[in-house]
PDB file of C-alpha atoms in Angstrom:
ATOM      1  CA  MET A1016      30.284 -38.046 -21.002  1.00 42.00           C
ATOM      2  CA  TYR A1017      26.711 -38.823 -22.145  1.00 40.00           C
ATOM      3  CA  THR A1018      24.515 -41.786 -21.269  1.00 40.00           C
ATOM      4  CA  PHE A1019      22.187 -42.675 -24.148  1.00 40.00           C
ATOM      5  CA  ILE A1020      18.892 -44.213 -23.065  1.00 42.00           C
ATOM      6  CA  ASN A1021      17.930 -44.879 -26.671  1.00 46.00           C
ATOM      7  CA  ASP A1022      19.005 -43.771 -30.135  1.00 48.00           C
ATOM      8  CA  ASP A1023      16.941 -40.598 -30.270  1.00 47.00           C
ATOM      9  CA  THR A1024      17.719 -39.342 -26.744  1.00 42.00           C
ATOM     10  CA  PRO A1025      20.266 -36.746 -28.001  1.00 44.00           C
ATOM     11  CA  ILE A1026      17.633 -35.468 -30.453  1.00 44.00           C
ATOM     12  CA  LYS A1027      15.039 -35.195 -27.671  1.00 46.00           C
ATOM     13  CA  MET A1028      17.521 -33.379 -25.452  1.00 48.00           C
ATOM     14  CA  ALA A1029      18.318 -30.991 -28.291  1.00 51.00           C
ATOM     15  CA  ARG A1030      14.601 -30.316 -28.737  1.00 55.00           C
ATOM     16  CA  VAL A1031      14.213 -29.661 -25.006  1.00 46.00           C
ATOM     17  CA  ALA A1032      17.189 -27.308 -25.039  1.00 48.00           C
ATOM     18  CA  ASN A1033      15.756 -25.516 -28.053  1.00 52.00           C
ATOM     19  CA  MET A1034      12.369 -25.212 -26.343  1.00 49.00           C
ATOM     20  CA  LEU A1035      14.031 -23.760 -23.241  1.00 44.00           C
ATOM     21  CA  ARG A1036      15.954 -21.245 -25.338  1.00 48.00           C
ATOM     22  CA  LYS A1037      12.733 -20.332 -27.142  1.00 46.00           C
ATOM     23  CA  ALA A1038      10.857 -19.970 -23.843  1.00 45.00           C
ATOM     24  CA  ARG A1039      13.591 -17.735 -22.458  1.00 46.00           C
ATOM     25  CA  GLY A1040      13.511 -15.696 -25.635  1.00 41.00           C
ATOM     26  CA  GLU A1041       9.739 -15.332 -25.453  1.00 41.00           C
ATOM     27  CA  GLU A1042       9.951 -14.289 -21.811  1.00 45.00           C
ATOM     28  CA  MET A1043      12.611 -11.709 -22.672  1.00 38.00           C
ATOM     29  CA  LEU A1044      10.349 -10.459 -25.465  1.00 34.00           C
ATOM     30  CA  ARG A1045       7.363 -10.260 -23.104  1.00 39.00           C
ATOM     31  CA  SER A1046       9.505  -8.405 -20.568  1.00 39.00           C
ATOM     32  CA  PHE A1047      10.593  -5.999 -23.282  1.00 31.00           C
ATOM     33  CA  PHE A1048       7.012  -5.260 -24.341  1.00 32.00           C
ATOM     34  CA  ARG A1049       5.941  -4.920 -20.688  1.00 42.00           C
ATOM     35  CA  LYS A1050       8.710  -2.363 -20.248  1.00 39.00           C
ATOM     36  CA  VAL A1051       7.637  -0.530 -23.409  1.00 36.00           C
ATOM     37  CA  LYS A1052       4.019  -0.534 -22.177  1.00 49.00           C
ATOM     38  CA  ASP A1053       5.073   0.770 -18.748  1.00 56.00           C
ATOM     39  CA  ASP A1054       7.116   3.524 -20.403  1.00 64.00           C
ATOM     40  CA  GLN A1055       4.151   4.505 -22.585  1.00 73.00           C
ATOM     41  CA  ILE A1056       1.824   4.604 -19.577  1.00 75.00           C
ATOM     42  CA  GLU A1057       4.270   6.732 -17.592  1.00 76.00           C
ATOM     43  CA  LYS A1058       4.537   9.122 -20.541  1.00 76.00           C
ATOM     44  CA  PHE A1059       0.739   9.488 -20.552  1.00 76.00           C
ATOM     45  CA  ILE A1060       0.677  10.003 -16.771  1.00 78.00           C
ATOM     46  CA  GLU A1061       3.327  12.708 -17.013  1.00 78.00           C
ATOM     47  CA  GLN A1062       1.245  14.493 -19.672  1.00 78.00           C
ATOM     48  CA  PHE A1063      -1.914  14.257 -17.557  1.00 76.00           C
ATOM     49  CA  GLN A1064      -0.095  15.588 -14.484  1.00 73.00           C
ATOM     50  CA  ASN A1065       1.076  18.527 -16.605  1.00 74.00           C
ATOM     51  CA  ARG A1066      -2.586  19.290 -17.391  1.00 73.00           C
ATOM     52  CA  GLU A1067      -2.360  17.885 -20.916  1.00 69.00           C
ATOM     53  CA  THR A1068      -5.690  16.112 -20.412  1.00 69.00           C
ATOM     54  CA  GLU A1069      -6.839  15.798 -24.007  1.00 71.00           C
ATOM     55  CA  LYS A1070      -6.655  11.988 -23.966  1.00 77.00           C
ATOM     56  CA  LEU A1071      -7.369  11.473 -20.257  1.00 82.00           C
ATOM     57  CA  ASN A1072     -10.933  10.211 -20.741  1.00 82.00           C
ATOM     58  CA  ASP A1073      -9.771   7.751 -23.399  1.00 84.00           C
ATOM     59  CA  PHE A1074      -7.032   6.518 -21.074  1.00 85.00           C
ATOM     60  CA  ILE A1075      -9.456   5.981 -18.183  1.00 86.00           C
ATOM     61  CA  GLU A1076     -11.970   4.298 -20.501  1.00 88.00           C
ATOM     62  CA  GLN A1077      -9.255   1.893 -21.662  1.00 87.00           C
ATOM     63  CA  TYR A1078      -8.508   0.853 -18.074  1.00 88.00           C
ATOM     64  CA  LYS A1079     -12.081   0.473 -16.819  1.00 90.00           C
ATOM     65  CA  PRO A1080     -11.801  -3.356 -17.016  1.00 90.00           C
ATOM     66  CA  PHE A1081      -8.631  -3.112 -14.888  1.00 90.00           C
ATOM     67  CA  ILE A1082     -10.465  -0.945 -12.353  1.00 92.00           C
ATOM     68  CA  ALA A1083     -13.428  -3.349 -12.248  1.00 91.00           C
ATOM     69  CA  THR A1084     -11.077  -6.291 -11.681  1.00 90.00           C
ATOM     70  CA  LYS A1085      -9.324  -4.613  -8.753  1.00 90.00           C
ATOM     71  CA  VAL A1086     -12.628  -3.583  -7.170  1.00 91.00           C
ATOM     72  CA  SER A1087     -13.945  -7.142  -7.606  1.00 89.00           C
ATOM     73  CA  GLU A1088     -10.866  -8.520  -5.830  1.00 87.00           C
ATOM     74  CA  VAL A1089     -11.779  -6.481  -2.760  1.00 86.00           C
ATOM     75  CA  CYS A1090     -15.536  -7.103  -2.892  1.00 85.00           C
ATOM     76  CA  LYS A1091     -15.140 -10.823  -3.702  1.00 85.00           C
ATOM     77  CA  ARG A1092     -17.855 -10.616  -6.345  1.00 86.00           C
ATOM     78  CA  LYS A1093     -18.349  -9.474  -9.915  1.00 89.00           C
ATOM     79  CA  ILE A1094     -18.737  -5.728 -10.197  1.00 86.00           C
ATOM     80  CA  ASP A1095     -21.216  -4.063 -12.550  1.00 88.00           C
ATOM     81  CA  PRO A1096     -19.741  -0.695 -13.609  1.00 85.00           C
ATOM     82  CA  GLU A1097     -23.236   0.610 -14.398  1.00 88.00           C
ATOM     83  CA  TYR A1098     -24.862  -0.079 -11.035  1.00 87.00           C
ATOM     84  CA  ASP A1099     -22.253  -0.718  -8.313  1.00 88.00           C
ATOM     85  CA  ASP A1100     -21.157   2.263  -6.217  1.00 89.00           C
ATOM     86  CA  GLU A1101     -17.895   0.471  -5.509  1.00 91.00           C
ATOM     87  CA  PHE A1102     -16.893   0.850  -9.159  1.00 92.00           C
ATOM     88  CA  SER A1103     -17.401   4.618  -8.918  1.00 93.00           C
ATOM     89  CA  ILE A1104     -15.098   4.628  -5.894  1.00 93.00           C
ATOM     90  CA  GLY A1105     -12.542   2.654  -7.907  1.00 93.00           C
ATOM     91  CA  LEU A1106     -12.849   5.129 -10.784  1.00 93.00           C
ATOM     92  CA  ILE A1107     -12.202   8.072  -8.462  1.00 93.00           C
ATOM     93  CA  ALA A1108      -9.257   6.201  -6.926  1.00 91.00           C
ATOM     94  CA  PHE A1109      -7.771   5.531 -10.376  1.00 92.00           C
ATOM     95  CA  ASN A1110      -7.934   9.249 -11.132  1.00 89.00           C
ATOM     96  CA  GLU A1111      -6.310   9.929  -7.748  1.00 88.00           C
ATOM     97  CA  ALA A1112      -3.524   7.501  -8.651  1.00 86.00           C
ATOM     98  CA  ILE A1113      -2.928   9.416 -11.893  1.00 85.00           C
ATOM     99  CA  GLU A1114      -2.554  12.658  -9.938  1.00 85.00           C
ATOM    100  CA  LYS A1115      -0.294  11.254  -7.211  1.00 82.00           C
ATOM    101  CA  TYR A1116       1.851   8.732  -9.101  1.00 80.00           C
ATOM    102  CA  ALA A1117       5.601   9.306  -8.845  1.00 75.00           C
ATOM    103  CA  PRO A1118       7.761   6.999 -11.017  1.00 70.00           C
ATOM    104  CA  ASN A1119      10.798   7.557  -8.803  1.00 65.00           C
ATOM    105  CA  LYS A1120       9.085   5.718  -5.921  1.00 59.00           C
ATOM    106  CA  GLY A1121       9.963   2.348  -7.427  1.00 57.00           C
ATOM    107  CA  SER A1122       6.653   0.791  -8.510  1.00 63.00           C
ATOM    108  CA  ASN A1123       5.020   1.024 -11.939  1.00 75.00           C
ATOM    109  CA  PHE A1124       1.784   2.939 -12.371  1.00 81.00           C
ATOM    110  CA  LEU A1125      -0.611  -0.019 -12.521  1.00 83.00           C
ATOM    111  CA  SER A1126       0.807  -1.503  -9.306  1.00 82.00           C
ATOM    112  CA  PHE A1127       0.426   1.868  -7.610  1.00 82.00           C
ATOM    113  CA  ALA A1128      -3.099   2.349  -9.003  1.00 85.00           C
ATOM    114  CA  SER A1129      -4.067  -1.119  -7.775  1.00 86.00           C
ATOM    115  CA  LEU A1130      -3.026  -0.203  -4.223  1.00 84.00           C
ATOM    116  CA  VAL A1131      -4.889   3.116  -4.292  1.00 86.00           C
ATOM    117  CA  ILE A1132      -8.070   1.510  -5.670  1.00 89.00           C
ATOM    118  CA  LYS A1133      -8.071  -1.259  -3.062  1.00 87.00           C
ATOM    119  CA  ARG A1134      -7.377   1.183  -0.234  1.00 84.00           C
ATOM    120  CA  ARG A1135     -10.218   3.504  -1.234  1.00 87.00           C
ATOM    121  CA  VAL A1136     -12.729   0.681  -1.752  1.00 88.00           C
ATOM    122  CA  ILE A1137     -11.835  -0.823   1.630  1.00 86.00           C
ATOM    123  CA  ASP A1138     -12.280   2.607   3.242  1.00 83.00           C
ATOM    124  CA  TYR A1139     -15.674   2.890   1.539  1.00 85.00           C
ATOM    125  CA  ILE A1140     -16.756  -0.556   2.754  1.00 83.00           C
ATOM    126  CA  ARG A1141     -15.763   0.245   6.314  1.00 80.00           C
ATOM    127  CA  LYS A1142     -17.514   3.616   6.308  1.00 80.00           C
ATOM    128  CA  GLU A1143     -20.703   2.289   4.776  1.00 75.00           C
ATOM    129  CA  LYS A1144     -20.625  -0.773   7.056  1.00 64.00           C
ATOM    130  CA  LYS A1145     -22.142  -2.867   4.332  1.00 49.00           C
ATOM    131  CA  ASN A1146     -22.496  -6.613   4.805  1.00 50.00           C
ATOM    132  CA  TYR A1147     -21.256  -8.372   1.666  1.00 46.00           C
ATOM    133  CA  GLY A1148     -22.416 -11.841   0.729  1.00 47.00           C
ATOM    134  CA  TYR A1149     -25.108 -12.959   3.164  1.00 39.00           C
ATOM    135  CA  SER A1150     -27.201 -11.384   5.887  1.00 40.00           C
ATOM    136  CA  LEU A1151     -26.433 -12.444   9.438  1.00 33.00           C
ATOM    137  CA  ASP A1152     -29.532 -11.066  11.148  1.00 42.00           C
ATOM    138  CA  ASP A1153     -32.434 -12.957  12.731  1.00 38.00           C
ATOM    139  CA  ARG A1154     -33.298 -14.519   9.372  1.00 34.00           C
ATOM    140  CA  GLU A1155     -30.314 -16.848   9.651  1.00 39.00           C
ATOM    141  CA  GLU A1156     -32.602 -19.643  10.696  1.00 42.00           C
ATOM    142  CA  ASP A1157     -34.157 -19.522   7.225  1.00 40.00           C
ATOM    143  CA  MET A1158     -30.812 -20.111   5.545  1.00 36.00           C
ATOM    144  CA  GLU A1159     -29.304 -23.445   4.627  1.00 41.00           C
ATOM    145  CA  ASN A1160     -26.285 -23.238   6.913  1.00 47.00           C
ATOM    146  CA  PRO A1161     -26.159 -20.095   9.101  1.00 49.00           C
ATOM    147  CA  TYR A1162     -22.974 -21.195  10.896  1.00 46.00           C
ATOM    148  CA  GLU A1163     -21.096 -21.661   7.629  1.00 44.00           C
ATOM    149  CA  ILE A1164     -22.353 -18.279   6.419  1.00 43.00           C
ATOM    150  CA  LYS A1165     -21.169 -16.600   9.622  1.00 49.00           C
ATOM    151  CA  VAL A1166     -17.734 -18.207   9.379  1.00 46.00           C
ATOM    152  CA  THR A1167     -17.446 -17.105   5.743  1.00 44.00           C
ATOM    153  CA  SER A1168     -18.375 -13.551   6.695  1.00 48.00           C
ATOM    154  CA  GLU A1169     -15.819 -13.509   9.515  1.00 57.00           C
ATOM    155  CA  GLN A1170     -13.136 -14.815   7.171  1.00 55.00           C
ATOM    156  CA  TYR A1171     -13.956 -12.098   4.665  1.00 51.00           C
ATOM    157  CA  GLN A1172     -13.768  -9.439   7.382  1.00 61.00           C
ATOM    158  CA  LYS A1173     -10.324 -10.745   8.328  1.00 66.00           C
ATOM    159  CA  GLN A1174      -9.282 -10.524   4.670  1.00 64.00           C
ATOM    160  CA  ILE A1175     -10.371  -6.892   4.598  1.00 66.00           C
ATOM    161  CA  GLU A1176      -8.406  -6.161   7.778  1.00 74.00           C
ATOM    162  CA  THR A1177      -5.337  -7.953   6.417  1.00 76.00           C
ATOM    163  CA  GLU A1178      -5.527  -5.921   3.204  1.00 75.00           C
ATOM    164  CA  GLN A1179      -5.946  -2.725   5.205  1.00 75.00           C
ATOM    165  CA  ARG A1180      -2.894  -3.553   7.335  1.00 80.00           C
ATOM    166  CA  LYS A1181      -0.818  -4.159   4.208  1.00 82.00           C
ATOM    167  CA  GLU A1182      -1.984  -0.862   2.738  1.00 82.00           C
ATOM    168  CA  GLU A1183      -1.151   1.003   5.947  1.00 84.00           C
ATOM    169  CA  ILE A1184       2.328  -0.539   6.120  1.00 86.00           C
ATOM    170  CA  PHE A1185       2.972   0.332   2.462  1.00 87.00           C
ATOM    171  CA  HIS A1186       1.750   3.910   2.919  1.00 88.00           C
ATOM    172  CA  TYR A1187       3.720   4.336   6.172  1.00 89.00           C
ATOM    173  CA  THR A1188       6.884   2.972   4.559  1.00 89.00           C
ATOM    174  CA  GLU A1189       6.502   5.429   1.668  1.00 90.00           C
ATOM    175  CA  LYS A1190       6.049   8.336   4.103  1.00 89.00           C
ATOM    176  CA  LEU A1191       9.163   7.295   6.027  1.00 91.00           C
ATOM    177  CA  LYS A1192      11.160   7.272   2.786  1.00 91.00           C
ATOM    178  CA  GLU A1193      10.374  10.970   2.349  1.00 92.00           C
ATOM    179  CA  PHE A1194      12.355  11.553   5.552  1.00 93.00           C
ATOM    180  CA  GLY A1195      15.169   9.204   4.570  1.00 93.00           C
ATOM    181  CA  ILE A1196      14.054   6.543   7.067  1.00 90.00           C
ATOM    182  CA  THR A1197      13.572   2.820   6.478  1.00 89.00           C
ATOM    183  CA  ILE A1198      11.838   0.156   8.550  1.00 84.00           C
ATOM    184  CA  LEU A1199      15.284  -1.318   9.201  1.00 86.00           C
ATOM    185  CA  ASP A1200      16.349   2.033  10.672  1.00 86.00           C
ATOM    186  CA  LEU A1201      13.491   1.828  13.159  1.00 83.00           C
ATOM    187  CA  THR A1202      14.468  -1.638  14.337  1.00 82.00           C
ATOM    188  CA  GLU A1203      18.016  -0.388  14.901  1.00 82.00           C
ATOM    189  CA  HIS A1204      17.200   2.993  16.468  1.00 77.00           C
ATOM    190  CA  SER A1205      14.130   2.240  18.596  1.00 84.00           C
ATOM    191  CA  PRO A1206      14.702   2.806  22.343  1.00 85.00           C
ATOM    192  CA  LYS A1207      15.259  -0.434  24.210  1.00 83.00           C
ATOM    193  CA  HIS A1208      13.695   0.623  27.525  1.00 85.00           C
ATOM    194  CA  LYS A1209      10.000   1.232  28.074  1.00 84.00           C
ATOM    195  CA  ASP A1210      10.491   4.554  29.886  1.00 87.00           C
ATOM    196  CA  ALA A1211      12.560   5.832  26.945  1.00 87.00           C
ATOM    197  CA  ARG A1212       9.778   4.831  24.538  1.00 87.00           C
ATOM    198  CA  GLU A1213       7.186   6.567  26.734  1.00 88.00           C
ATOM    199  CA  THR A1214       9.313   9.724  26.784  1.00 90.00           C
ATOM    200  CA  SER A1215       9.675   9.594  22.995  1.00 90.00           C
ATOM    201  CA  LEU A1216       5.910   9.312  22.617  1.00 91.00           C
ATOM    202  CA  LEU A1217       5.384  12.378  24.817  1.00 92.00           C
ATOM    203  CA  ILE A1218       7.930  14.327  22.739  1.00 93.00           C
ATOM    204  CA  ALA A1219       6.200  13.267  19.498  1.00 92.00           C
ATOM    205  CA  LYS A1220       2.836  14.458  20.850  1.00 93.00           C
ATOM    206  CA  THR A1221       4.434  17.749  21.906  1.00 93.00           C
ATOM    207  CA  ILE A1222       5.705  18.262  18.346  1.00 93.00           C
ATOM    208  CA  LEU A1223       2.249  17.541  16.921  1.00 92.00           C
ATOM    209  CA  ARG A1224       0.604  20.058  19.261  1.00 93.00           C
ATOM    210  CA  ASN A1225       3.058  22.763  18.209  1.00 92.00           C
ATOM    211  CA  GLU A1226       2.029  23.888  14.713  1.00 93.00           C
ATOM    212  CA  ASN A1227       5.345  25.644  14.022  1.00 92.00           C
ATOM    213  CA  LEU A1228       7.437  22.589  14.933  1.00 92.00           C
ATOM    214  CA  LYS A1229       5.125  20.289  13.023  1.00 92.00           C
ATOM    215  CA  LYS A1230       5.248  22.487   9.912  1.00 93.00           C
ATOM    216  CA  GLN A1231       9.031  22.807  10.130  1.00 93.00           C
ATOM    217  CA  LEU A1232       9.425  19.042  10.408  1.00 93.00           C
ATOM    218  CA  PHE A1233       7.183  18.214   7.448  1.00 93.00           C
ATOM    219  CA  ASP A1234       8.507  21.058   5.285  1.00 93.00           C
ATOM    220  CA  THR A1235      12.222  20.417   5.813  1.00 93.00           C
ATOM    221  CA  LYS A1236      11.975  16.662   6.463  1.00 92.00           C
ATOM    222  CA  LYS A1237      14.333  17.262   9.401  1.00 93.00           C
ATOM    223  CA  LEU A1238      13.684  17.246  13.137  1.00 93.00           C
ATOM    224  CA  PRO A1239      14.259  20.726  14.673  1.00 92.00           C
ATOM    225  CA  ILE A1240      16.238  19.320  17.597  1.00 91.00           C
ATOM    226  CA  LYS A1241      17.148  22.631  19.264  1.00 92.00           C
ATOM    227  CA  GLU A1242      13.555  23.889  19.232  1.00 93.00           C
ATOM    228  CA  VAL A1243      12.219  20.565  20.517  1.00 92.00           C
ATOM    229  CA  ALA A1244      14.769  20.506  23.346  1.00 91.00           C
ATOM    230  CA  ASN A1245      13.549  23.937  24.469  1.00 91.00           C
ATOM    231  CA  LEU A1246      10.035  22.559  24.959  1.00 90.00           C
ATOM    232  CA  VAL A1247      10.759  19.275  26.728  1.00 90.00           C
ATOM    233  CA  ASP A1248      12.823  18.245  29.712  1.00 88.00           C
ATOM    234  CA  VAL A1249      15.114  16.049  27.625  1.00 88.00           C
ATOM    235  CA  SER A1250      18.693  16.690  26.515  1.00 90.00           C
ATOM    236  CA  ARG A1251      19.522  17.518  22.904  1.00 91.00           C
ATOM    237  CA  LYS A1252      21.850  14.515  22.881  1.00 92.00           C
ATOM    238  CA  THR A1253      18.975  12.155  23.748  1.00 91.00           C
ATOM    239  CA  ILE A1254      16.709  13.743  21.144  1.00 91.00           C
ATOM    240  CA  GLU A1255      19.416  13.416  18.497  1.00 92.00           C
ATOM    241  CA  ARG A1256      19.998   9.756  19.412  1.00 91.00           C
ATOM    242  CA  ASN A1257      16.291   8.987  19.005  1.00 91.00           C
ATOM    243  CA  ARG A1258      15.763  11.332  16.041  1.00 92.00           C
ATOM    244  CA  LYS A1259      14.547   8.718  13.535  1.00 92.00           C
ATOM    245  CA  TYR A1260      12.274   7.050  16.069  1.00 92.00           C
ATOM    246  CA  LEU A1261      10.743  10.421  17.003  1.00 93.00           C
ATOM    247  CA  ILE A1262      10.086  11.342  13.372  1.00 93.00           C
ATOM    248  CA  ALA A1263       8.500   7.928  12.784  1.00 91.00           C
ATOM    249  CA  LEU A1264       6.214   8.452  15.796  1.00 92.00           C
ATOM    250  CA  VAL A1265       5.131  11.900  14.603  1.00 93.00           C
ATOM    251  CA  ILE A1266       4.279  10.503  11.161  1.00 92.00           C
ATOM    252  CA  LEU A1267       2.385   7.601  12.717  1.00 90.00           C
ATOM    253  CA  LEU A1268       0.352   9.873  14.994  1.00 90.00           C
ATOM    254  CA  SER A1269      -0.387  12.428  12.282  1.00 88.00           C
ATOM    255  CA  GLU A1270      -1.873   9.917   9.819  1.00 85.00           C
ATOM    256  CA  ASP A1271      -5.056   7.843  10.002  1.00 78.00           C
ATOM    257  CA  TYR A1272      -3.335   4.515  10.640  1.00 80.00           C
ATOM    258  CA  ILE A1273      -6.020   2.553  12.455  1.00 80.00           C
ATOM    259  CA  TYR A1274      -4.107  -0.707  12.736  1.00 79.00           C
ATOM    260  CA  LEU A1275      -0.553   0.561  13.082  1.00 81.00           C
ATOM    261  CA  LYS A1276      -1.578   2.761  16.002  1.00 78.00           C
ATOM    262  CA  GLU A1277      -2.522  -0.385  17.914  1.00 76.00           C
ATOM    263  CA  TYR A1278       1.197  -0.929  18.441  1.00 68.00           C
ATOM    264  CA  LEU A1279       1.333   2.276  20.499  1.00 66.00           C
ATOM    265  CA  LYS A1280      -1.097   0.981  23.122  1.00 58.00           C
ATOM    266  CA  GLY A1281       1.632  -0.919  24.923  1.00 51.00           C
ATOM    267  CA  VAL A1282       3.778   2.203  25.021  1.00 51.00           C
ATOM    268  CA  GLU A1283       1.022   4.447  26.362  1.00 51.00           C
ATOM    269  CA  LYS A1284       0.143   2.178  29.289  1.00 45.00           C
TER     270      LYS A1284
END
């Protein structure tokens, strides 16, 4: 049953319905072309990874605006490709993304490239220890509002740290996937007692110190339980029960995860 507000209400409703159908159709069309574009990009990437680099320079040239945008998002300012070192870092990172991209990991190339670019630029900023925006030295008294400038700088530093944490979590999650482990697995298989966690950490460090065990673990993506049990005073049954947690610890300790390693401090005390 319909309630007519005025004579042309049904016509208006029909127009609205038609507009919605059109909008849905346009969105489906955009999605289709996005998919086609992604497929074309992945085809190019596959060719480049197979050393078919004839069009590589043209491809990179085409995506220089994309690179500049991603670098600008990290630096919080407009980037000049001709003069800013950060753009060169972004360019190198984009090339790295081309070499390392794997379509079976779930994300499209541009999303992956964006993460690599931001990670490398953040690493560069931290290593160079540059102060973006305003100086906070003794000349602050000559500025309009030194306190506001300091707060802004601190907020920006927090943004960098937040971005770095996200990047570390993403990278760590991807590494865990190589071993068939998810973050959910860790929440379910982590030892409940502190002494068990401390023991697991000692075992993980033992594995890292033993080059043969470490190589076997990373080559086979499986924990050599028997060999580990021969080196530590822990039963094979206990090692098997904590297998996923141990592998996760070894990965965490073997990579340069500055922020994620903070979570180990409570275990090591």
